[in-house]
mmCIF file of C-alpha atoms in Angstrom:
data_model
loop_
_atom_site.group_PDB
_atom_site.id
_atom_site.type_symbol
_atom_site.label_atom_id
_atom_site.label_comp_id
_atom_site.label_asym_id
_atom_site.label_seq_id
_atom_site.Cartn_x
_atom_site.Cartn_y
_atom_site.Cartn_z
ATOM 1 C CA MET A 1 -85.414 -175.302 66.373
ATOM 2 C CA THR A 2 -87.460 -172.706 68.219
ATOM 3 C CA GLY A 3 -89.403 -171.092 65.391
ATOM 4 C CA THR A 4 -87.927 -167.703 66.303
ATOM 5 C CA THR A 5 -84.790 -166.064 64.980
ATOM 6 C CA GLY A 6 -81.861 -168.357 65.709
ATOM 7 C CA THR A 7 -78.312 -167.947 66.936
ATOM 8 C CA LEU A 8 -75.024 -167.759 65.076
ATOM 9 C CA VAL A 9 -72.052 -169.088 67.033
ATOM 10 C CA LEU A 10 -68.518 -168.266 65.896
ATOM 11 C CA ALA A 11 -66.212 -170.905 67.344
ATOM 12 C CA GLY A 12 -62.459 -170.623 67.665
ATOM 13 C CA THR A 13 -60.571 -173.805 66.783
ATOM 14 C CA PRO A 14 -57.001 -174.861 67.683
ATOM 15 C CA ILE A 15 -54.226 -173.317 65.578
ATOM 16 C CA GLY A 16 -52.062 -176.366 66.166
ATOM 17 C CA ASP A 17 -52.389 -178.263 69.426
ATOM 18 C CA LEU A 18 -55.770 -179.991 69.780
ATOM 19 C CA ALA A 19 -55.475 -179.676 73.559
ATOM 20 C CA ASP A 20 -55.996 -175.923 73.144
ATOM 21 C CA ALA A 21 -59.614 -176.446 72.032
ATOM 22 C CA PRO A 22 -61.969 -174.557 74.375
ATOM 23 C CA PRO A 23 -64.247 -176.917 76.370
ATOM 24 C CA ARG A 24 -67.373 -175.267 74.965
ATOM 25 C CA LEU A 25 -66.361 -176.176 71.408
ATOM 26 C CA ALA A 26 -67.262 -179.848 71.881
ATOM 27 C CA ALA A 27 -70.630 -178.942 73.371
ATOM 28 C CA GLU A 28 -71.452 -176.607 70.495
ATOM 29 C CA LEU A 29 -70.390 -179.164 67.886
ATOM 30 C CA GLY A 30 -72.698 -181.716 69.446
ATOM 31 C CA SER A 31 -75.745 -179.467 69.783
ATOM 32 C CA ALA A 32 -75.736 -177.215 66.689
ATOM 33 C CA ASP A 33 -78.538 -177.609 64.144
ATOM 34 C CA VAL A 34 -76.169 -176.620 61.351
ATOM 35 C CA VAL A 35 -72.362 -176.641 61.302
ATOM 36 C CA ALA A 36 -70.762 -174.502 58.590
ATOM 37 C CA ALA A 37 -67.127 -175.531 58.168
ATOM 38 C CA GLU A 38 -64.330 -174.156 56.021
ATOM 39 C CA ASP A 39 -63.188 -177.741 55.400
ATOM 40 C CA THR A 40 -65.662 -180.507 56.262
ATOM 41 C CA ARG A 41 -62.925 -183.144 56.364
ATOM 42 C CA ARG A 42 -60.982 -181.173 58.953
ATOM 43 C CA LEU A 43 -64.207 -180.727 60.884
ATOM 44 C CA ARG A 44 -64.681 -184.491 61.037
ATOM 45 C CA ARG A 45 -61.111 -184.960 62.267
ATOM 46 C CA LEU A 46 -61.590 -182.225 64.868
ATOM 47 C CA ALA A 47 -64.814 -183.786 66.144
ATOM 48 C CA GLN A 48 -63.176 -187.198 66.293
ATOM 49 C CA GLY A 49 -60.224 -185.792 68.209
ATOM 50 C CA LEU A 50 -62.576 -184.159 70.712
ATOM 51 C CA GLY A 51 -64.652 -187.314 71.020
ATOM 52 C CA VAL A 52 -67.882 -185.624 69.958
ATOM 53 C CA ARG A 53 -70.568 -186.666 67.494
ATOM 54 C CA VAL A 54 -71.870 -184.005 65.108
ATOM 55 C CA ASP A 55 -75.590 -184.659 64.639
ATOM 56 C CA GLY A 56 -76.460 -181.379 62.921
ATOM 57 C CA ARG A 57 -76.366 -180.784 59.185
ATOM 58 C CA VAL A 58 -72.808 -180.098 57.997
ATOM 59 C CA VAL A 59 -72.205 -177.719 55.096
ATOM 60 C CA SER A 60 -69.045 -176.316 53.578
ATOM 61 C CA TYR A 61 -68.438 -172.583 53.951
ATOM 62 C CA PHE A 62 -65.198 -171.358 52.407
ATOM 63 C CA GLU A 63 -63.891 -168.472 50.320
ATOM 64 C CA GLY A 64 -65.145 -169.948 47.058
ATOM 65 C CA ASN A 65 -68.783 -170.380 48.136
ATOM 66 C CA GLU A 66 -69.112 -167.878 50.988
ATOM 67 C CA ALA A 67 -71.143 -165.334 49.017
ATOM 68 C CA ALA A 68 -73.511 -167.953 47.575
ATOM 69 C CA ARG A 69 -74.008 -169.941 50.803
ATOM 70 C CA THR A 70 -74.568 -166.990 53.146
ATOM 71 C CA PRO A 71 -78.249 -166.496 52.123
ATOM 72 C CA GLU A 72 -78.906 -170.213 52.736
ATOM 73 C CA LEU A 73 -77.456 -170.019 56.245
ATOM 74 C CA ALA A 74 -79.318 -166.780 56.875
ATOM 75 C CA ARG A 75 -82.569 -168.606 56.104
ATOM 76 C CA GLU A 76 -81.598 -171.259 58.654
ATOM 77 C CA LEU A 77 -81.125 -168.530 61.245
ATOM 78 C CA GLU A 78 -84.413 -166.946 60.264
ATOM 79 C CA SER A 79 -86.180 -170.258 60.914
ATOM 80 C CA GLY A 80 -84.687 -170.495 64.391
ATOM 81 C CA ALA A 81 -81.634 -172.703 63.858
ATOM 82 C CA ARG A 82 -78.477 -172.630 65.929
ATOM 83 C CA VAL A 83 -75.714 -172.281 63.333
ATOM 84 C CA LEU A 84 -72.127 -172.986 64.322
ATOM 85 C CA LEU A 85 -69.340 -171.545 62.143
ATOM 86 C CA VAL A 86 -65.837 -173.003 62.322
ATOM 87 C CA THR A 87 -62.774 -172.434 60.161
ATOM 88 C CA ASP A 88 -59.611 -174.496 59.791
ATOM 89 C CA ALA A 89 -57.791 -172.692 62.613
ATOM 90 C CA GLY A 90 -58.415 -169.717 64.873
ATOM 91 C CA MET A 91 -61.432 -167.417 64.917
ATOM 92 C CA PRO A 92 -63.832 -167.243 61.968
ATOM 93 C CA SER A 93 -63.876 -163.957 60.020
ATOM 94 C CA VAL A 94 -60.262 -163.079 60.967
ATOM 95 C CA SER A 95 -58.680 -163.537 57.508
ATOM 96 C CA ASP A 96 -61.148 -166.409 57.166
ATOM 97 C CA PRO A 97 -64.776 -166.781 56.049
ATOM 98 C CA GLY A 98 -67.368 -165.339 58.405
ATOM 99 C CA TYR A 99 -67.817 -161.596 57.925
ATOM 100 C CA ARG A 100 -70.650 -161.953 55.396
ATOM 101 C CA LEU A 101 -72.576 -164.333 57.607
ATOM 102 C CA VAL A 102 -72.161 -162.157 60.695
ATOM 103 C CA ALA A 103 -73.414 -159.134 58.747
ATOM 104 C CA ALA A 104 -76.413 -161.133 57.488
ATOM 105 C CA ALA A 105 -77.214 -162.394 60.991
ATOM 106 C CA VAL A 106 -77.061 -158.875 62.416
ATOM 107 C CA GLU A 107 -79.354 -157.650 59.645
ATOM 108 C CA LEU A 108 -81.876 -160.375 60.554
ATOM 109 C CA GLY A 109 -81.722 -159.501 64.223
ATOM 110 C CA ALA A 110 -80.350 -162.936 65.092
ATOM 111 C CA ARG A 111 -78.201 -163.396 68.158
ATOM 112 C CA VAL A 112 -74.474 -163.583 67.367
ATOM 113 C CA THR A 113 -72.116 -164.999 69.962
ATOM 114 C CA ALA A 114 -68.712 -166.657 70.092
ATOM 115 C CA VAL A 115 -66.750 -169.485 71.644
ATOM 116 C CA PRO A 116 -63.382 -167.763 72.173
ATOM 117 C CA GLY A 117 -60.393 -169.814 71.165
ATOM 118 C CA PRO A 118 -56.751 -169.719 70.089
ATOM 119 C CA SER A 119 -55.618 -166.823 67.899
ATOM 120 C CA ALA A 120 -52.466 -166.815 65.780
ATOM 121 C CA VAL A 121 -52.523 -163.006 65.814
ATOM 122 C CA LEU A 122 -52.471 -162.630 69.590
ATOM 123 C CA THR A 123 -50.167 -165.595 70.158
ATOM 124 C CA ALA A 124 -47.565 -164.245 67.727
ATOM 125 C CA LEU A 125 -47.879 -160.746 69.147
ATOM 126 C CA ALA A 126 -47.317 -161.985 72.681
ATOM 127 C CA LEU A 127 -44.276 -164.068 71.687
ATOM 128 C CA SER A 128 -42.674 -161.451 69.432
ATOM 129 C CA GLY A 129 -40.999 -159.416 72.132
ATOM 130 C CA LEU A 130 -42.299 -156.250 70.448
ATOM 131 C CA PRO A 131 -44.624 -153.639 71.981
ATOM 132 C CA VAL A 132 -48.151 -154.986 72.491
ATOM 133 C CA ASP A 133 -49.928 -151.964 73.953
ATOM 134 C CA ARG A 134 -51.084 -150.841 70.491
ATOM 135 C CA PHE A 135 -51.143 -152.979 67.363
ATOM 136 C CA CYS A 136 -52.978 -153.440 64.088
ATOM 137 C CA PHE A 137 -53.673 -156.600 62.113
ATOM 138 C CA GLU A 138 -52.973 -156.321 58.378
ATOM 139 C CA GLY A 139 -53.864 -159.871 57.287
ATOM 140 C CA PHE A 140 -52.303 -161.154 54.059
ATOM 141 C CA LEU A 141 -50.444 -158.745 51.785
ATOM 142 C CA PRO A 142 -51.221 -158.645 48.041
ATOM 143 C CA ARG A 143 -49.427 -161.321 46.044
ATOM 144 C CA LYS A 144 -48.330 -159.038 43.216
ATOM 145 C CA PRO A 145 -44.993 -157.317 44.028
ATOM 146 C CA GLY A 146 -46.138 -153.853 42.966
ATOM 147 C CA GLU A 147 -49.360 -153.978 44.992
ATOM 148 C CA ARG A 148 -47.493 -155.445 47.961
ATOM 149 C CA ALA A 149 -44.889 -152.666 47.854
ATOM 150 C CA ALA A 150 -47.619 -150.021 47.677
ATOM 151 C CA ARG A 151 -49.428 -151.479 50.687
ATOM 152 C CA LEU A 152 -46.208 -151.566 52.683
ATOM 153 C CA ARG A 153 -45.354 -147.963 51.787
ATOM 154 C CA GLU A 154 -48.734 -146.957 53.201
ATOM 155 C CA ALA A 155 -47.843 -148.672 56.490
ATOM 156 C CA ALA A 156 -44.262 -147.416 56.721
ATOM 157 C CA GLY A 157 -45.142 -144.584 59.097
ATOM 158 C CA GLU A 158 -47.537 -146.609 61.277
ATOM 159 C CA ARG A 159 -46.389 -146.394 64.897
ATOM 160 C CA ARG A 160 -48.397 -149.362 66.132
ATOM 161 C CA THR A 161 -46.951 -152.879 65.972
ATOM 162 C CA LEU A 162 -48.005 -154.566 62.722
ATOM 163 C CA VAL A 163 -49.144 -158.191 62.393
ATOM 164 C CA TYR A 164 -49.285 -160.019 59.048
ATOM 165 C CA PHE A 165 -50.102 -163.497 57.795
ATOM 166 C CA GLU A 166 -47.962 -164.899 54.973
ATOM 167 C CA ALA A 167 -47.567 -168.104 52.983
ATOM 168 C CA PRO A 168 -44.189 -169.813 53.517
ATOM 169 C CA HIS A 169 -43.218 -169.740 49.826
ATOM 170 C CA ARG A 170 -43.684 -165.942 49.734
ATOM 171 C CA LEU A 171 -42.042 -165.176 53.070
ATOM 172 C CA ALA A 172 -38.558 -164.299 51.793
ATOM 173 C CA ALA A 173 -39.923 -161.905 49.167
ATOM 174 C CA THR A 174 -42.276 -160.309 51.691
ATOM 175 C CA LEU A 175 -39.553 -159.767 54.288
ATOM 176 C CA ALA A 176 -37.304 -158.237 51.617
ATOM 177 C CA ALA A 177 -40.134 -155.929 50.567
ATOM 178 C CA MET A 178 -40.707 -154.984 54.213
ATOM 179 C CA ALA A 179 -37.013 -154.197 54.636
ATOM 180 C CA ASP A 180 -37.177 -152.021 51.556
ATOM 181 C CA ALA A 181 -40.302 -150.171 52.718
ATOM 182 C CA PHE A 182 -39.646 -149.942 56.469
ATOM 183 C CA GLY A 183 -35.860 -150.001 56.590
ATOM 184 C CA GLY A 184 -33.709 -153.089 57.048
ATOM 185 C CA GLY A 185 -33.059 -152.310 60.682
ATOM 186 C CA ARG A 186 -36.737 -152.371 61.699
ATOM 187 C CA ARG A 187 -37.255 -155.049 64.353
ATOM 188 C CA ALA A 188 -39.531 -157.956 63.544
ATOM 189 C CA ALA A 189 -40.381 -161.535 64.480
ATOM 190 C CA VAL A 190 -41.325 -164.453 62.255
ATOM 191 C CA CYS A 191 -43.551 -166.890 64.148
ATOM 192 C CA ARG A 192 -43.782 -170.322 62.569
ATOM 193 C CA GLU A 193 -45.965 -173.338 63.414
ATOM 194 C CA LEU A 194 -47.353 -171.765 66.580
ATOM 195 C CA THR A 195 -48.356 -174.324 69.265
ATOM 196 C CA LYS A 196 -47.191 -177.183 67.008
ATOM 197 C CA THR A 197 -44.281 -179.586 67.412
ATOM 198 C CA TYR A 198 -41.829 -177.468 65.407
ATOM 199 C CA GLU A 199 -42.853 -174.067 66.769
ATOM 200 C CA GLU A 200 -40.206 -171.427 66.103
ATOM 201 C CA VAL A 201 -39.972 -167.685 66.718
ATOM 202 C CA ARG A 202 -37.138 -165.963 64.851
ATOM 203 C CA ARG A 203 -36.473 -162.381 65.976
ATOM 204 C CA GLY A 204 -34.206 -159.744 64.453
ATOM 205 C CA PRO A 205 -33.973 -156.827 62.014
ATOM 206 C CA LEU A 206 -35.883 -157.234 58.773
ATOM 207 C CA ASP A 207 -32.834 -157.482 56.534
ATOM 208 C CA GLU A 208 -31.423 -160.359 58.598
ATOM 209 C CA LEU A 209 -34.772 -162.152 58.656
ATOM 210 C CA ALA A 210 -35.103 -161.741 54.886
ATOM 211 C CA GLU A 211 -31.673 -163.296 54.392
ATOM 212 C CA TRP A 212 -32.561 -166.173 56.735
ATOM 213 C CA ALA A 213 -35.822 -166.874 54.888
ATOM 214 C CA GLU A 214 -34.091 -167.174 51.506
ATOM 215 C CA ALA A 215 -33.130 -170.766 52.364
ATOM 216 C CA GLY A 216 -36.813 -171.685 52.558
ATOM 217 C CA VAL A 217 -39.278 -171.812 55.431
ATOM 218 C CA ARG A 218 -42.138 -174.224 56.031
ATOM 219 C CA GLY A 219 -45.356 -174.095 58.005
ATOM 220 C CA GLU A 220 -47.967 -171.551 58.999
ATOM 221 C CA ILE A 221 -46.397 -168.095 59.250
ATOM 222 C CA THR A 222 -47.266 -164.953 61.206
ATOM 223 C CA VAL A 223 -44.986 -161.915 60.913
ATOM 224 C CA VAL A 224 -44.889 -159.219 63.595
ATOM 225 C CA VAL A 225 -43.148 -155.919 62.791
ATOM 226 C CA ALA A 226 -42.316 -153.063 65.151
ATOM 227 C CA GLY A 227 -44.037 -149.780 64.503
ATOM 228 C CA ALA A 228 -42.217 -146.759 63.139
ATOM 229 C CA ASP A 229 -39.982 -144.876 65.546
ATOM 230 C CA PRO A 230 -41.560 -141.450 66.205
ATOM 231 C CA ALA A 231 -38.067 -139.923 66.173
ATOM 232 C CA ALA A 232 -37.484 -141.100 62.612
ATOM 233 C CA GLY A 233 -39.478 -138.235 61.193
ATOM 234 C CA SER A 234 -38.070 -135.568 63.504
ATOM 235 C CA GLY A 235 -35.566 -134.240 60.975
ATOM 236 C CA ASP A 236 -32.574 -136.075 62.475
ATOM 237 C CA ALA A 237 -32.327 -138.530 59.573
ATOM 238 C CA PRO A 238 -29.516 -137.796 57.077
ATOM 239 C CA ASP A 239 -30.436 -136.121 53.797
ATOM 240 C CA ALA A 240 -29.971 -137.722 50.372
ATOM 241 C CA ALA A 241 -26.533 -136.283 49.821
ATOM 242 C CA GLU A 242 -25.317 -137.642 53.147
ATOM 243 C CA LEU A 243 -26.736 -141.082 52.406
ATOM 244 C CA ALA A 244 -25.003 -141.135 49.018
ATOM 245 C CA ARG A 245 -21.727 -140.014 50.615
ATOM 246 C CA ARG A 246 -21.832 -142.846 53.159
ATOM 247 C CA VAL A 247 -22.417 -145.392 50.394
ATOM 248 C CA ALA A 248 -19.566 -143.936 48.337
ATOM 249 C CA GLU A 249 -17.210 -144.219 51.311
ATOM 250 C CA ARG A 250 -17.996 -147.895 51.675
ATOM 251 C CA GLU A 251 -17.623 -148.528 47.952
ATOM 252 C CA ASP A 252 -14.228 -146.798 48.000
ATOM 253 C CA ALA A 253 -13.235 -149.174 50.788
ATOM 254 C CA GLY A 254 -14.088 -152.152 48.573
ATOM 255 C CA GLN A 255 -17.608 -152.977 49.702
ATOM 256 C CA ALA A 256 -20.157 -153.988 47.047
ATOM 257 C CA ARG A 257 -22.751 -151.307 46.342
ATOM 258 C CA LYS A 258 -25.725 -153.531 47.269
ATOM 259 C CA GLU A 259 -24.171 -154.362 50.625
ATOM 260 C CA ALA A 260 -23.187 -150.728 51.213
ATOM 261 C CA ILE A 261 -26.731 -149.533 50.525
ATOM 262 C CA ALA A 262 -28.189 -152.124 52.891
ATOM 263 C CA GLU A 263 -25.719 -151.211 55.637
ATOM 264 C CA VAL A 264 -26.312 -147.469 55.309
ATOM 265 C CA ALA A 265 -30.087 -147.982 55.293
ATOM 266 C CA ARG A 266 -29.896 -150.052 58.461
ATOM 267 C CA GLU A 267 -27.693 -147.540 60.261
ATOM 268 C CA ALA A 268 -29.818 -144.576 59.191
ATOM 269 C CA GLY A 269 -33.099 -146.349 59.902
ATOM 270 C CA VAL A 270 -34.475 -145.656 56.433
ATOM 271 C CA PRO A 271 -35.695 -147.937 53.612
ATOM 272 C CA LYS A 272 -33.064 -149.324 51.236
ATOM 273 C CA ARG A 273 -35.004 -147.790 48.345
ATOM 274 C CA GLN A 274 -34.432 -144.329 49.823
ATOM 275 C CA VAL A 275 -30.682 -144.905 49.959
ATOM 276 C CA PHE A 276 -30.658 -146.371 46.449
ATOM 277 C CA ASP A 277 -32.519 -143.348 45.084
ATOM 278 C CA ALA A 278 -30.035 -141.062 46.832
ATOM 279 C CA VAL A 279 -27.113 -142.874 45.189
ATOM 280 C CA VAL A 280 -28.759 -142.652 41.744
ATOM 281 C CA ALA A 281 -29.466 -138.951 42.216
ATOM 282 C CA ALA A 282 -25.863 -138.341 43.256
ATOM 283 C CA LYS A 283 -24.566 -140.117 40.153
ATOM 284 C CA ARG A 284 -26.790 -138.019 37.906
ATOM 285 C CA SER A 285 -25.634 -134.783 39.472
#
């Protein structure tokens, strides 16, 4: 330690394939005074896989203790330590612990730097086949259906490509909610187990992806959704009466109402909820 304000190093870790670890990661693991890890057991396995010995003090730094441990790590920085922050996969602070510590380090005047590494967000975006010139990262959606639906409604008009993280057991419900909020025909890609043995990228309209996910999906999931079509709000979309008429025509031909609503929503490029509301309003009138 130097006795002057130290350095905080944010280190990217592999999201799947250990061979993707940046060369500087091993050097930082071996030289840091303190290593703050989201999971200390995974840190040990990572160090072993890289063939490096961690001589610095290792502490846990995860969602449950992030607020309490940040002042302790800030004191280490204040005393001149080189503190290395690693999470289970990808870059710290991107839907992972890290923001509080970065803010504390900046407040102290400590140097903050990074070891760039793999990113599930950028990898999924690049593989999605969707526009990459402008995008926004939305992280994890709320778990409660009502809060999730509200968040998605807020994003329905966003023209930039959207990137989300999701747990596999909630994927089907999330894709269905996205189809309802954005329209079943909105293009999307589900990226699963990126850089791992069973990597898979499933592309298609949201309603088809939601149906596919109902059978169950495993692994780490990143969902990429196309932004809203600027022409959608130009006044060319059918009004409620027209939407209801199209559904009625399909029902008269023997199609189930749920299927008719989904089909009309996809063709019109509007959320299924909008078509459903139009049908209800038509029945009332």
